[in-house]
CSV table of C-alpha atoms and ligand atoms in Angstrom, one decimal:
chain,number,residue,atom,x,y,z
A,118,MET,CA,0.0,0.0,0.0
A,119,ASN,CA,2.6,2.5,-1.0
A,120,HIS,CA,1.2,4.1,-4.1
A,121,TYR,CA,-2.0,5.9,-3.6
A,122,ASN,CA,-2.3,7.7,-6.9
A,123,GLU,CA,-6.0,8.2,-6.7
A,124,THR,CA,-5.2,11.1,-8.8
A,125,ASN,CA,-7.5,13.9,-8.4
A,126,VAL,CA,-6.8,14.9,-12.0
A,127,PHE,CA,-9.4,12.3,-12.8
A,128,ASN,CA,-12.2,14.0,-10.8
A,129,SER,CA,-11.6,17.7,-10.9
A,130,GLY,CA,-14.4,19.8,-12.3
A,131,ARG,CA,-16.9,17.0,-12.1
A,132,THR,CA,-15.4,14.8,-14.7
A,133,GLY,CA,-16.6,11.3,-14.0
A,134,SER,CA,-14.2,8.5,-13.4
A,135,ILE,CA,-14.0,4.9,-12.0
A,136,GLU,CA,-11.6,3.9,-9.2
A,137,VAL,CA,-11.2,0.3,-8.1
A,138,ILE,CA,-9.9,-0.9,-4.8
A,139,CYS,CA,-9.3,-4.6,-4.9
A,140,GLY,CA,-7.5,-7.3,-2.9
A,141,SER,CA,-8.0,-10.4,-0.7
A,142,MET,CA,-10.0,-10.6,2.5
A,143,PHE,CA,-8.4,-8.7,5.4
A,144,SER,CA,-6.6,-6.4,3.0
A,145,GLY,CA,-8.4,-3.2,4.1
A,146,LYS,CA,-10.5,-2.7,1.0
A,147,THR,CA,-13.5,-1.4,2.8
A,148,GLU,CA,-11.4,0.8,5.1
A,149,GLU,CA,-9.8,2.4,2.0
A,150,LEU,CA,-13.2,2.9,0.4
A,151,ILE,CA,-14.5,4.6,3.6
A,152,ARG,CA,-11.4,6.8,3.8
A,153,ARG,CA,-12.0,8.1,0.3
A,154,LEU,CA,-15.8,8.6,0.9
A,155,ARG,CA,-15.2,10.4,4.2
A,156,ARG,CA,-12.9,12.9,2.5
A,157,ALA,CA,-15.7,13.5,-0.1
A,158,VAL,CA,-18.3,14.0,2.6
A,159,PHE,CA,-16.0,16.4,4.4
A,160,ALA,CA,-15.8,18.4,1.1
A,161,LYS,CA,-19.6,18.6,1.1
A,162,GLN,CA,-19.9,16.3,-1.9
A,163,LYS,CA,-23.1,14.2,-2.1
A,164,VAL,CA,-22.1,10.6,-1.4
A,165,GLU,CA,-24.1,7.5,-1.8
A,166,ILE,CA,-22.9,4.0,-1.0
A,167,PHE,CA,-24.3,0.7,-2.4
A,168,LYS,CA,-23.7,-2.9,-1.6
A,169,PRO,CA,-25.4,-6.1,-2.8
A,170,ALA,CA,-28.5,-6.9,-0.8
A,171,MET,CA,-27.2,-10.4,0.0
A,172,GLU,CA,-24.3,-8.9,1.9
A,173,ILE,CA,-25.9,-9.2,5.3
A,174,ARG,CA,-23.0,-10.2,7.4
A,175,TYR,CA,-23.3,-7.6,10.1
A,176,SER,CA,-26.0,-5.0,9.5
A,177,GLU,CA,-28.8,-4.2,7.1
A,178,GLU,CA,-28.1,-0.6,6.7
A,179,GLU,CA,-24.5,0.0,7.4
A,180,ILE,CA,-21.3,-0.8,5.6
A,181,VAL,CA,-19.1,-2.0,8.5
A,182,SER,CA,-15.4,-2.5,7.9
A,183,HIS,CA,-13.5,-4.9,10.0
A,184,ASP,CA,-12.4,-2.2,12.4
A,185,GLN,CA,-16.0,-1.1,12.9
A,186,ASN,CA,-15.6,2.1,10.9
A,187,THR,CA,-19.2,2.5,9.9
A,188,ILE,CA,-20.8,4.5,7.1
A,189,THR,CA,-24.4,4.1,6.0
A,190,GLY,CA,-25.0,2.1,2.9
A,191,THR,CA,-28.0,1.1,0.7
A,192,PRO,CA,-28.5,-2.5,-0.1
A,193,VAL,CA,-29.6,-3.1,-3.7
A,194,GLU,CA,-30.8,-6.2,-5.5
A,195,ASN,CA,-28.9,-5.7,-8.8
A,196,SER,CA,-26.6,-3.3,-10.5
A,197,GLY,CA,-29.4,-1.6,-12.5
A,198,ASN,CA,-30.8,-0.3,-9.2
A,199,ILE,CA,-27.7,1.7,-8.6
A,200,LEU,CA,-28.4,3.8,-11.8
A,201,LEU,CA,-31.9,4.6,-10.6
A,202,LEU,CA,-30.7,5.7,-7.2
A,203,SER,CA,-27.7,7.8,-8.2
A,204,SER,CA,-29.3,10.9,-9.7
A,205,ASP,CA,-27.9,14.1,-8.2
A,206,ILE,CA,-25.0,12.3,-6.5
A,207,ASP,CA,-21.3,13.4,-6.8
A,208,VAL,CA,-19.6,10.3,-5.6
A,209,VAL,CA,-20.9,6.7,-5.7
A,210,GLY,CA,-19.2,4.1,-3.6
A,211,ILE,CA,-19.9,0.4,-4.2
A,212,ASP,CA,-18.7,-2.2,-1.7
A,213,GLU,CA,-18.4,-6.0,-2.1
A,214,ALA,CA,-18.6,-5.5,-5.9
A,215,GLN,CA,-17.6,-9.1,-6.6
A,216,PHE,CA,-21.1,-10.2,-5.6
A,217,PHE,CA,-22.8,-8.0,-8.2
A,218,ASP,CA,-24.1,-9.2,-11.6
A,219,ASP,CA,-22.1,-8.7,-14.8
A,220,GLY,CA,-24.1,-5.5,-15.6
A,221,LEU,CA,-22.0,-3.6,-13.0
A,222,PRO,CA,-19.2,-2.5,-15.3
A,223,ASP,CA,-21.7,-1.0,-17.7
A,224,VAL,CA,-23.5,0.7,-14.8
A,225,CYS,CA,-20.2,2.2,-13.6
A,226,ASN,CA,-19.4,3.5,-17.1
A,227,GLN,CA,-22.8,5.1,-17.4
A,228,LEU,CA,-22.4,6.8,-14.0
A,229,ALA,CA,-18.8,8.0,-14.8
A,230,ASN,CA,-20.0,9.3,-18.2
A,231,GLN,CA,-22.6,11.4,-16.3
A,232,GLY,CA,-19.8,13.0,-14.4
A,233,ILE,CA,-20.0,10.9,-11.3
A,234,ARG,CA,-16.9,9.7,-9.4
A,235,VAL,CA,-17.4,6.0,-8.9
A,236,ILE,CA,-15.3,4.1,-6.3
A,237,VAL,CA,-15.6,0.4,-6.3
A,238,ALA,CA,-14.2,-2.0,-3.7
A,239,GLY,CA,-14.2,-5.8,-4.0
A,240,LEU,CA,-12.4,-9.1,-3.8
A,241,ASP,CA,-10.4,-9.6,-7.0
A,242,MET,CA,-10.1,-13.4,-6.6
A,243,ASP,CA,-12.4,-16.1,-5.1
A,244,TYR,CA,-11.2,-18.7,-2.6
A,245,LYS,CA,-9.9,-20.8,-5.5
A,246,GLY,CA,-7.8,-17.9,-6.8
A,247,ASN,CA,-10.0,-17.3,-9.9
A,248,PRO,CA,-11.0,-13.8,-10.9
A,249,PHE,CA,-14.2,-12.9,-9.1
A,250,GLY,CA,-17.5,-11.9,-10.8
A,251,PRO,CA,-17.4,-8.4,-12.5
A,252,MET,CA,-14.1,-7.4,-10.8
A,253,PRO,CA,-11.7,-8.1,-13.8
A,254,ALA,CA,-13.9,-6.1,-16.1
A,255,LEU,CA,-14.1,-3.3,-13.6
A,256,CYS,CA,-10.3,-3.2,-13.3
A,257,ALA,CA,-10.1,-3.0,-17.1
A,258,ILE,CA,-12.3,0.0,-17.5
A,259,ALA,CA,-11.2,1.9,-14.4
A,260,GLU,CA,-9.0,5.0,-14.6
A,261,ASP,CA,-7.3,4.0,-11.4
A,262,VAL,CA,-6.8,0.6,-9.7
A,263,THR,CA,-5.4,0.1,-6.2
A,264,LYS,CA,-4.5,-3.4,-5.2
A,265,VAL,CA,-4.3,-3.7,-1.4
A,266,HIS,CA,-2.8,-6.6,0.4
A,267,ALA,CA,-3.3,-8.6,3.6
A,268,ILE,CA,-0.5,-10.3,5.5
A,269,CYS,CA,0.1,-14.0,5.0
A,270,VAL,CA,-0.8,-15.7,8.3
A,271,GLU,CA,1.6,-18.5,7.5
A,272,CYS,CA,4.8,-16.6,6.7
A,273,GLY,CA,4.2,-12.9,7.1
A,274,ARG,CA,4.7,-11.9,3.5
A,275,LEU,CA,2.1,-9.9,1.6
A,276,ALA,CA,-1.0,-11.9,0.9
A,277,SER,CA,-3.2,-11.8,-2.2
A,278,TYR,CA,-5.2,-15.0,-1.7
A,279,SER,CA,-8.3,-15.7,0.5
A,280,TYR,CA,-7.8,-19.3,1.6
A,281,ARG,CA,-11.0,-21.1,2.7
A,282,LEU,CA,-10.5,-23.1,5.9
A,283,VAL,CA,-13.7,-25.1,5.6
A,284,LYS,CA,-14.5,-27.7,3.0
A,285,ASN,CA,-17.3,-26.3,0.9
A,286,GLU,CA,-17.5,-25.9,-2.9
A,287,LYS,CA,-20.0,-23.0,-2.8
A,288,LEU,CA,-18.5,-19.9,-4.3
A,289,ILE,CA,-20.2,-17.6,-1.8
A,290,LEU,CA,-20.3,-18.5,1.9
A,291,LEU,CA,-22.1,-16.0,4.0
A,292,GLY,CA,-21.1,-15.7,7.6
A,293,GLU,CA,-17.5,-15.8,6.4
A,294,LYS,CA,-14.5,-14.2,8.2
A,295,GLU,CA,-13.7,-17.1,10.5
A,296,GLU,CA,-13.7,-19.4,7.5
A,297,TYR,CA,-10.9,-17.6,5.6
A,298,GLN,CA,-7.2,-16.8,6.0
A,299,PRO,CA,-5.1,-14.5,3.9
A,300,LEU,CA,-2.2,-16.3,2.3
A,301,CYS,CA,0.7,-15.5,-0.1
A,302,ARG,CA,1.0,-17.4,-3.4
A,303,GLU,CA,3.5,-20.0,-2.0
A,304,CYS,CA,1.5,-20.8,1.1
A,305,PHE,CA,-1.8,-20.8,-0.8
A,306,ASN,CA,-0.4,-23.4,-3.2
A,307,ARG,CA,1.2,-25.4,-0.4
A,308,LEU,CA,-2.0,-25.6,1.7
A,309,ASN,CA,-4.2,-26.3,-1.3
A,310,SER,CA,-2.0,-29.2,-2.4
A,311,ARG,CA,-2.2,-31.2,0.8
B,503,ZN,ZN1,2.9,-17.1,3.0
């Protein structure tokens, strides 16, 4: 996390743009999203935050990062609803973007083309290490991509993978946290091969 070039050149004078914050679990994605949104709120910009309605780990109405930094969010059923709810907004934040449908990149483009600053946070890889949902497409169309890292619980290096501790083939496990550990590539491969 040494290169925050969330270059304000991209969003001066209400020119829309897309920023992506991606990484594994426990990498601080939501904290970084909240940091950027708080700065916008402080600057009296109109901010709206959306998350998938299925994301009900902690609270119905609030986006809660792991350090309990809370900021109010609106649960939506699909990406199309974000367009309907984003009129008259300066900055749109989207959390847990990996759980959204494949329409999300197009929605983000439309918002950015309307002059809105869009900040998207999400897991870039699923527990198998495969690109997750709409995240790769979002990274491709974004002006700015920040990849944040967790710390590997096995060796202390930077971690990019979310290793699942329980045997379950479902892509999405709600309840989560306790069931995952951040691992580096080497440790991820070693634990998956035994
Ligand atoms: Zn490791």
